[in-house]
Short mmCIF file of C-alpha atoms in Angstrom, two decimals:
data_model
loop_
_atom_site.label_atom_id
_atom_site.label_comp_id
_atom_site.label_asym_id
_atom_site.label_seq_id
_atom_site.Cartn_x
_atom_site.Cartn_y
_atom_site.Cartn_z
CA ARG A 296 32.13 -12.76 -47.10
CA PHE A 297 28.59 -12.56 -45.51
CA PHE A 298 26.45 -9.88 -47.34
CA ILE A 299 23.54 -8.10 -45.69
CA SER A 300 21.15 -6.41 -48.08
CA SER A 301 19.50 -3.04 -47.46
CA SER A 302 16.26 -4.98 -46.87
CA MET A 303 17.98 -7.23 -44.21
CA ARG A 304 19.54 -4.29 -42.65
CA CYS A 305 16.24 -2.61 -42.27
CA GLN A 306 14.70 -5.74 -40.85
CA LEU A 307 17.59 -6.21 -38.39
CA LEU A 308 17.16 -2.56 -37.34
CA ILE A 309 13.53 -3.10 -36.71
CA CYS A 310 14.27 -6.19 -34.55
CA ILE A 311 16.79 -4.22 -32.49
CA CYS A 312 14.44 -1.47 -31.96
CA LEU A 313 11.58 -3.93 -30.90
CA LEU A 314 13.97 -5.67 -28.53
CA SER A 315 15.12 -2.37 -26.97
CA ALA A 316 11.54 -1.50 -26.43
CA LEU A 317 10.94 -4.68 -24.75
CA LEU A 318 13.92 -4.29 -22.50
CA ASP A 319 13.40 -0.69 -21.62
CA ALA A 320 9.75 -0.13 -22.29
CA GLN A 321 8.51 3.56 -22.27
CA PRO A 322 5.00 4.50 -21.55
CA ASP A 323 2.41 4.18 -24.32
CA CYS A 324 -0.22 6.58 -23.17
CA ASN A 325 -2.42 6.04 -26.31
CA GLN A 326 -3.54 2.50 -25.31
CA ASN A 327 -7.13 1.99 -24.29
CA ILE A 328 -8.01 1.45 -20.88
CA SER A 329 -8.50 -2.10 -19.90
CA SER A 330 -11.99 -1.41 -18.25
CA SER A 331 -14.90 -1.19 -20.78
CA ASN A 332 -16.64 0.97 -18.27
CA CYS A 333 -14.03 3.50 -18.42
CA ASN A 334 -13.16 3.56 -22.23
CA VAL A 335 -11.18 6.78 -22.38
CA SER A 336 -8.80 8.19 -24.93
CA TRP A 337 -5.66 10.25 -24.56
CA SER A 338 -5.97 13.78 -23.40
CA ALA A 339 -3.23 16.42 -23.07
CA ASN A 340 -5.18 18.36 -20.59
CA LYS A 341 -4.78 18.01 -16.85
CA TYR A 342 -7.76 17.83 -14.60
CA CYS A 343 -6.31 18.49 -11.11
CA ASP A 344 -9.42 19.70 -9.42
CA ASN A 345 -13.08 18.67 -9.35
CA ALA A 346 -14.58 21.43 -11.22
CA THR A 347 -14.56 19.99 -14.59
CA MET A 348 -15.08 16.36 -16.00
CA PRO A 349 -13.49 15.08 -19.16
CA ALA A 350 -16.31 14.49 -21.59
CA MET A 351 -14.51 11.26 -22.96
CA CYS A 352 -14.76 9.47 -19.51
CA ALA A 353 -18.38 8.29 -19.49
CA ASN A 354 -19.75 6.85 -16.18
CA VAL A 355 -17.08 8.56 -14.20
CA PRO A 356 -18.54 11.58 -12.30
CA SER A 357 -15.38 13.58 -11.18
CA SER A 358 -12.02 14.30 -12.72
CA SER A 359 -10.26 12.63 -9.70
CA GLN A 360 -12.01 9.39 -10.44
CA TYR A 361 -11.11 9.93 -14.08
CA ILE A 362 -7.49 10.16 -13.00
CA ALA A 363 -7.69 7.12 -10.86
CA CYS A 364 -9.18 5.10 -13.80
CA ARG A 365 -6.45 6.36 -16.26
CA ALA A 366 -3.64 5.63 -13.67
CA VAL A 367 -4.81 1.95 -13.43
CA ASN A 368 -4.70 1.67 -17.22
CA ILE A 369 -0.96 3.17 -17.12
CA LEU A 370 -0.08 0.65 -14.43
CA GLN A 371 -1.40 -2.32 -16.62
CA SER A 372 -0.28 -1.00 -20.06
CA THR A 373 3.01 -0.01 -19.10
CA TYR A 374 4.32 -2.18 -16.38
CA TYR A 375 2.36 -5.37 -16.25
CA GLN A 376 4.20 -8.48 -17.54
CA THR A 377 1.53 -11.18 -18.53
CA LEU A 378 3.88 -14.15 -18.78
CA LEU A 379 5.49 -13.45 -15.44
CA PHE A 380 2.48 -12.54 -13.48
CA GLU A 381 4.02 -9.45 -12.00
CA TRP A 382 4.72 -5.81 -12.69
CA SER A 383 8.20 -4.74 -13.86
CA HIS A 384 9.85 -1.90 -11.73
CA ASP A 385 7.70 -3.01 -8.84
CA GLY A 386 10.26 -3.97 -6.30
CA ASN A 387 9.95 -7.11 -4.18
CA TRP A 388 7.49 -9.80 -3.17
CA TRP A 389 5.93 -7.64 -0.57
CA ASN A 390 5.50 -4.64 -2.93
CA LYS A 391 3.35 -6.91 -5.29
CA ALA A 392 1.01 -7.88 -2.37
CA ASN A 393 0.44 -3.96 -1.98
CA THR A 394 -0.29 -3.65 -5.50
CA ILE A 395 -2.89 -6.40 -5.42
CA GLU A 396 -4.65 -4.64 -2.34
CA THR A 397 -4.58 -1.45 -4.18
CA LEU A 398 -6.21 -2.77 -7.46
CA ILE A 399 -8.77 -4.63 -5.27
CA ASN A 400 -9.60 -1.31 -3.51
CA PHE A 401 -10.06 0.37 -6.89
CA CYS A 402 -12.26 -2.48 -8.14
CA ASP A 403 -14.32 -2.60 -5.12
CA LEU A 404 -14.78 1.11 -4.63
CA SER A 405 -15.22 2.25 -8.16
CA ASN A 406 -17.05 -0.74 -9.76
CA LEU A 407 -15.13 0.01 -12.94
CA CYS A 408 -13.20 -3.33 -12.85
CA ASP A 409 -13.65 -5.65 -15.89
CA LYS A 410 -12.98 -9.29 -16.15
CA HIS A 411 -9.46 -8.53 -17.56
CA LEU A 412 -8.36 -6.80 -14.48
CA SER A 413 -10.22 -9.35 -12.07
CA ASP A 414 -8.32 -12.04 -13.88
CA VAL A 415 -4.88 -10.24 -13.44
CA ILE A 416 -5.65 -9.99 -9.63
CA TYR A 417 -6.53 -13.55 -9.46
CA ASN A 418 -3.71 -14.90 -11.62
CA VAL A 419 -0.89 -12.85 -9.79
CA THR A 420 -2.10 -13.58 -6.42
CA SER A 421 -2.27 -17.32 -7.33
CA VAL A 422 1.26 -17.39 -8.63
CA GLN A 423 2.93 -14.98 -6.24
CA ILE A 424 1.80 -16.81 -2.95
CA LEU A 425 3.68 -19.86 -4.38
CA LEU A 426 6.90 -17.83 -3.61
CA LYS A 427 6.63 -17.97 0.14
CA THR A 428 9.59 -19.80 1.69
CA PRO A 429 10.77 -20.39 5.21
CA TRP A 430 13.10 -17.49 4.72
CA SER A 431 10.35 -14.97 3.76
CA GLY A 432 10.09 -12.08 6.17
CA TYR A 433 7.27 -12.34 8.70
CA ASP A 434 6.28 -8.94 7.60
CA ASP A 435 6.30 -9.77 3.81
CA ILE A 436 4.08 -12.79 4.53
CA GLN A 437 1.59 -10.81 6.34
CA TRP A 438 1.19 -8.33 3.55
CA TRP A 439 0.08 -11.28 1.53
CA SER A 440 -2.31 -12.50 4.11
CA LEU A 441 -3.95 -8.91 4.15
CA ALA A 442 -4.15 -8.85 0.26
CA MET A 443 -5.85 -12.23 0.46
CA ILE A 444 -8.20 -11.10 3.19
CA ARG A 445 -9.01 -7.98 0.99
CA PHE A 446 -9.68 -10.49 -1.98
CA TYR A 447 -12.10 -12.42 0.20
CA GLU A 448 -13.84 -9.17 1.31
CA TRP A 449 -14.24 -8.29 -2.38
CA GLN A 450 -15.27 -11.52 -4.01
CA HIS A 451 -16.40 -13.77 -0.97
CA ASN A 452 -14.36 -16.68 -2.18
CA LYS A 453 -13.56 -18.85 0.82
CA HIS A 454 -10.40 -20.01 -0.91
CA TRP A 455 -8.64 -16.72 -0.30
CA LEU A 456 -9.81 -16.42 3.33
CA GLN A 457 -8.52 -19.88 4.02
CA LYS A 458 -5.17 -19.05 2.28
CA ALA A 459 -4.94 -15.84 4.44
CA ILE A 460 -5.42 -17.87 7.52
CA ASP A 461 -2.78 -20.34 6.70
CA PHE A 462 -0.37 -17.52 5.93
CA TYR A 463 -1.06 -15.70 9.26
CA ASP A 464 -1.16 -18.69 11.46
CA TYR A 465 2.29 -19.63 10.02
CA VAL A 466 3.57 -16.27 11.07
CA TRP A 467 2.01 -16.28 14.44
CA ASP A 468 3.16 -19.81 15.28
CA ASN A 469 6.80 -19.00 14.27
CA ALA A 470 7.24 -15.40 15.13
CA TRP A 471 5.42 -14.70 18.52
CA ASP A 472 7.84 -14.64 21.49
CA ASN A 473 7.12 -13.87 25.15
CA VAL A 474 10.65 -13.71 26.29
CA THR A 475 12.77 -11.06 24.47
CA CYS A 476 11.37 -7.64 25.40
CA GLY A 477 8.50 -9.29 27.03
CA GLY A 478 6.53 -9.96 23.90
CA GLY A 479 6.06 -9.16 20.27
CA LEU A 480 6.67 -10.91 16.96
CA TRP A 481 10.08 -11.29 15.39
CA TRP A 482 10.72 -9.69 12.06
CA ASN A 483 12.26 -12.88 10.26
CA VAL A 484 13.42 -16.32 10.90
CA ASN A 485 16.81 -15.02 12.16
CA LYS A 486 15.06 -13.68 15.20
CA THR A 487 17.35 -10.61 15.73
CA VAL A 488 14.93 -7.85 15.15
CA LYS A 489 11.58 -6.94 16.74
CA ASN A 490 10.09 -3.92 14.69
CA ALA A 491 6.93 -1.94 14.49
CA ILE A 492 5.55 -3.07 11.06
CA THR A 493 5.54 -6.87 11.78
CA ASN A 494 3.59 -6.22 14.77
CA GLU A 495 1.28 -3.68 13.39
CA LEU A 496 0.43 -6.03 10.56
CA ALA A 497 -0.28 -8.79 13.05
CA LEU A 498 -2.71 -6.39 14.75
CA VAL A 499 -4.65 -5.84 11.46
CA ASN A 500 -4.52 -9.48 10.54
CA SER A 501 -5.75 -10.67 13.94
CA ILE A 502 -8.59 -8.41 14.22
CA LYS A 503 -9.80 -8.85 10.64
CA LEU A 504 -9.56 -12.55 10.95
CA TYR A 505 -11.61 -12.39 14.23
CA ASN A 506 -14.20 -10.35 12.62
CA LEU A 507 -14.50 -12.92 9.73
CA THR A 508 -14.24 -16.15 11.61
CA GLN A 509 -15.41 -15.25 15.16
CA ASP A 510 -12.35 -17.55 16.26
CA GLU A 511 -11.54 -16.19 19.85
CA LYS A 512 -7.87 -17.05 19.32
CA TYR A 513 -7.49 -14.02 16.98
CA LEU A 514 -9.09 -11.75 19.55
CA GLN A 515 -6.72 -12.98 22.12
CA GLN A 516 -3.79 -12.34 19.65
CA PHE A 517 -4.84 -8.81 18.97
CA GLU A 518 -5.16 -8.15 22.66
CA TRP A 519 -1.72 -9.55 23.55
CA THR A 520 0.06 -7.68 20.55
CA TRP A 521 -1.62 -4.42 21.24
CA LYS A 522 -0.95 -4.60 25.01
CA TRP A 523 2.75 -5.32 24.19
CA PHE A 524 2.99 -2.78 21.46
CA ALA A 525 1.43 0.05 23.35
CA SER A 526 3.93 -0.35 26.20
CA SER A 527 7.01 -1.08 24.05
CA GLY A 528 7.81 2.64 23.60
CA MET A 529 7.84 2.52 19.78
CA LEU A 530 5.02 5.07 19.90
CA ASN A 531 6.82 8.18 20.81
CA ALA A 532 5.95 11.41 22.73
CA GLU A 533 5.06 13.19 19.31
CA TRP A 534 2.48 10.43 18.60
CA LEU A 535 4.77 8.92 15.85
CA ILE A 536 5.81 5.24 15.66
CA ASN A 537 9.50 4.55 15.50
CA ASP A 538 10.93 1.83 13.34
CA GLY A 539 11.59 -0.81 16.11
CA LEU A 540 13.53 -1.83 19.16
CA THR A 541 17.28 -1.82 19.96
CA LEU A 542 18.44 -5.38 20.33
CA ASN A 543 21.89 -5.28 18.84
CA VAL A 544 23.59 -4.40 22.17
CA ASN A 545 24.35 -6.22 25.33
CA LYS A 546 21.36 -7.10 27.39
CA ASN A 547 22.67 -5.07 30.23
CA ASP A 548 22.82 -1.90 28.17
CA SER A 549 20.11 0.60 29.03
CA ARG A 550 19.14 0.85 25.23
CA TYR A 551 18.27 -2.91 25.18
CA CYS A 552 14.66 -3.34 24.19
CA GLN A 553 14.10 0.43 24.02
CA ALA A 554 12.78 2.25 20.94
CA ASN A 555 15.56 2.63 18.29
CA ASN A 556 14.53 6.27 17.51
CA GLY A 557 14.83 5.05 13.85
CA VAL A 558 12.99 6.79 11.16
CA THR A 559 9.15 7.38 11.62
CA TRP A 560 8.17 5.83 8.19
CA THR A 561 4.72 6.90 7.02
CA TYR A 562 3.46 3.34 6.63
CA ASN A 563 4.25 2.70 10.40
CA GLN A 564 1.85 5.47 11.04
CA GLY A 565 -0.75 4.16 8.64
CA VAL A 566 -1.11 0.37 9.33
CA ILE A 567 -1.85 1.09 12.94
CA LEU A 568 -4.80 3.12 12.01
CA GLY A 569 -6.28 0.08 10.21
CA ALA A 570 -6.01 -2.05 13.43
CA LEU A 571 -7.27 0.39 15.85
CA SER A 572 -10.22 1.57 13.81
CA LYS A 573 -11.33 -1.98 13.06
CA MET A 574 -11.28 -2.75 16.65
CA TYR A 575 -13.17 0.35 17.35
CA ALA A 576 -15.72 -0.54 14.87
CA MET A 577 -16.27 -3.76 16.87
CA ASN A 578 -16.19 -2.66 20.50
CA GLY A 579 -16.84 1.19 20.33
CA ASP A 580 -13.81 2.03 22.49
CA GLU A 581 -13.16 5.70 21.72
CA ARG A 582 -9.67 5.49 23.33
CA LEU A 583 -8.72 3.62 20.20
CA VAL A 584 -9.90 6.60 18.07
CA ASN A 585 -8.25 9.08 20.31
CA THR A 586 -4.92 7.31 19.78
CA ALA A 587 -5.42 6.99 16.05
CA TRP A 588 -6.53 10.64 15.63
CA ASN A 589 -3.40 11.79 17.58
CA ILE A 590 -1.15 9.91 15.04
CA ILE A 591 -2.97 11.25 12.16
CA GLN A 592 -2.63 14.82 13.39
CA SER A 593 1.01 14.27 14.05
CA VAL A 594 1.58 12.98 10.67
CA MET A 595 -0.11 16.06 9.14
CA LYS A 596 2.10 18.22 11.34
CA ASN A 597 5.46 16.46 11.06
CA LEU A 598 5.68 14.21 7.93
CA ARG A 599 5.13 16.85 5.40
CA THR A 600 6.84 19.25 3.15
CA SER A 601 6.03 22.60 1.34
CA GLN A 602 6.94 23.28 -2.15
CA ASN A 603 5.32 25.14 -5.34
CA GLY A 604 2.81 26.87 -3.02
CA ILE A 605 1.22 23.75 -1.88
CA ASP A 606 1.45 22.88 1.70
CA ASP A 607 1.28 19.75 3.76
CA ILE A 608 2.45 17.26 1.23
CA LEU A 609 2.89 13.83 2.69
CA HIS A 610 6.63 13.26 2.88
CA GLU A 611 9.04 10.69 4.35
CA ALA A 612 11.51 11.86 6.91
CA VAL A 613 14.41 11.18 4.56
CA SER A 614 15.69 12.68 1.27
CA ASP A 615 13.89 12.39 -2.08
CA ALA A 616 16.69 10.51 -3.40
CA SER A 617 16.38 7.98 -0.74
CA VAL A 618 12.80 7.43 -1.73
CA PHE A 619 13.49 7.17 -5.59
CA ASP A 620 16.51 4.76 -5.11
CA ASN A 621 15.01 2.28 -2.78
CA ASN A 622 12.41 -0.34 -3.36
CA ASP A 623 10.81 -0.08 -0.11
CA HIS A 624 10.62 3.78 0.57
CA PRO A 625 8.50 4.69 -2.25
CA GLN A 626 5.68 2.23 -1.11
CA PHE A 627 5.10 3.72 2.24
CA LYS A 628 3.02 6.76 1.44
CA GLY A 629 0.54 4.84 -0.41
CA ILE A 630 0.14 2.51 2.51
CA PHE A 631 -0.45 5.47 4.75
CA MET A 632 -3.20 6.86 2.38
CA ARG A 633 -4.83 3.46 2.10
CA TYR A 634 -4.95 2.93 5.89
CA LEU A 635 -6.03 6.44 6.44
CA MET A 636 -9.06 5.49 4.19
CA TYR A 637 -9.67 2.44 6.09
CA PHE A 638 -9.83 4.54 9.33
CA TYR A 639 -12.20 6.83 7.54
CA GLN A 640 -14.35 4.02 6.49
CA ASN A 641 -14.33 2.16 9.87
CA VAL A 642 -14.89 5.33 12.16
CA ILE A 643 -16.27 8.35 10.13
CA ALA A 644 -18.38 6.78 7.54
CA SER A 645 -20.32 4.99 10.21
CA ASP A 646 -20.82 7.92 12.51
CA THR A 647 -24.52 8.64 12.22
CA HIS A 648 -24.58 11.18 14.96
CA GLY A 649 -21.88 13.76 13.67
CA THR A 650 -19.44 13.05 16.55
CA TYR A 651 -16.58 13.18 14.22
CA ASN A 652 -17.60 15.86 11.77
CA SER A 653 -14.56 18.08 12.47
CA MET A 654 -12.20 15.02 12.10
CA LYS A 655 -14.05 14.22 8.91
CA GLU A 656 -13.67 17.61 7.25
CA GLU A 657 -9.98 17.73 8.20
CA ILE A 658 -9.26 14.25 6.70
CA LEU A 659 -11.13 14.95 3.39
CA ALA A 660 -9.24 18.26 3.03
CA TYR A 661 -5.93 16.45 3.73
CA ALA A 662 -6.67 13.75 1.29
CA GLN A 663 -7.61 16.27 -1.37
CA GLN A 664 -4.42 18.12 -0.81
CA GLN A 665 -2.54 14.86 -1.64
CA LEU A 666 -4.44 14.37 -4.84
CA THR A 667 -3.79 17.85 -6.05
CA ALA A 668 0.02 17.58 -5.13
CA ILE A 669 0.27 14.27 -6.96
CA CYS A 670 -1.46 15.58 -9.98
CA SER A 671 0.28 19.02 -10.13
CA ASN A 672 3.74 17.91 -9.35
CA THR A 673 4.49 14.32 -10.14
CA MET A 674 2.51 13.64 -13.42
CA ASN A 675 4.71 12.68 -16.34
CA PRO A 676 4.32 15.61 -18.78
CA ASP A 677 4.42 13.15 -21.71
CA CYS A 678 1.97 10.79 -20.33
CA TYR A 679 -1.25 11.67 -18.70
CA ALA A 680 -1.81 9.97 -15.39
CA GLN A 681 1.52 8.54 -15.01
CA PHE A 682 3.13 9.42 -11.63
CA SER A 683 6.36 9.08 -9.69
CA ALA A 684 6.94 8.46 -6.02
CA VAL A 685 7.67 11.80 -4.45
CA TRP A 686 4.67 13.89 -4.28
CA ASN A 687 6.35 17.33 -3.90
CA ALA A 688 8.77 16.73 -6.80
CA SER A 689 8.37 16.72 -10.50
CA TRP A 690 8.09 13.42 -12.59
CA THR A 691 11.33 11.27 -12.15
CA GLN A 692 11.91 7.87 -13.85
CA SER A 693 13.45 5.27 -11.52
CA ASP A 694 14.03 1.61 -11.12
CA TYR A 695 10.84 1.46 -9.18
CA SER A 696 8.51 3.52 -11.15
CA ALA A 697 5.62 1.13 -10.99
CA ILE A 698 5.64 1.74 -7.25
CA GLY A 699 5.07 5.41 -7.89
CA GLN A 700 2.31 4.59 -9.98
CA ASP A 701 0.71 2.12 -7.50
CA ILE A 702 0.86 4.60 -4.58
CA ALA A 703 -0.80 7.31 -6.72
CA ILE A 704 -3.63 4.77 -7.38
CA ASP A 705 -3.82 4.20 -3.45
CA ALA A 706 -4.22 8.04 -2.99
CA TYR A 707 -6.59 8.45 -5.95
CA ASN A 708 -8.90 5.59 -4.53
CA TRP A 709 -9.96 8.33 -2.15
CA ALA A 710 -11.99 9.75 -5.17
CA PHE A 711 -14.55 6.88 -4.68
CA VAL A 712 -14.84 7.31 -0.91
CA ARG A 713 -18.37 8.28 0.08
#
């Protein structure tokens, strides 16, 4: 009979515990932050306003910046898988592209990014872009082209610009179609869906690539796509963008090529802001700003909730459970906050005449409301600066918890906006 000594039983128990911890890792909030410029230690206190600054966070002038810094540390120490070059509980391929862009924004805005985090961004991007296949969604591929454009804007390495061009050109060459519904890009290789996000991403990619390369073909692609998109009916009477067009009916049906009246997801309202504001920064056409501002105001009015005495919390037009239990839905609010920031940078930060002062005050107040809600509602009570994905609800562990962390960083990047 096989005999297990008490010593062996103890060692076996330790191994089981270690294996369990690896399979179902819980946050370790006492780990040091990865950035040497933000070397902070555990704090049980919450700093949800800008009135006080934790003394242990040297070189970070506000509590919101401290929280952003700490949130990045939690993302890396809790979810990052070094050998896999990805984050656990972070959804699918496209989600990781958004995490990369979020971290690049943190590094670029805060100047708190050390070599370790820079290497993570480089390594993850280098590995993940190898996963593109002929069956990858045309929207998913474009999230990665945008992440690489942002990488180029940050570090000026032409390798990333060329990769972004390769990715976006592939999409345009395979997805643009002048026949069905009179234009627009297909969602994927099956060519059965034309939706908002694929075309919005093409608008951002094309105008950014034109700005960076001065290649006229990208300006022409922007103009074609915007002309088609603006007349497609997806931008509804409430100044919100529907999910896509109805194509799964007979061509003689009156609904064919009409807006599907689908969910007005927050990210659809966000990405368009980046496209229109970037074009405005180049040509000064105030009609683009007016369209974008109408969308922003409609989001503030319609895509919100009220709870715990805090009004106007950004919220999807679906249930909380639908956000927690889905790998796509939790990402959307972070994308909206990111592209609202791009709108602010492209339009308001460059406004030297005070034309948009009222807009500026309203947007900054709105952004601060989201930070207050995230900090007050969604923070894990046992782990400072770990957040979940529904900003009006309390901390909730889910299969996509890293996305909740990522979108909080997207929001807290506003702390570094000047």
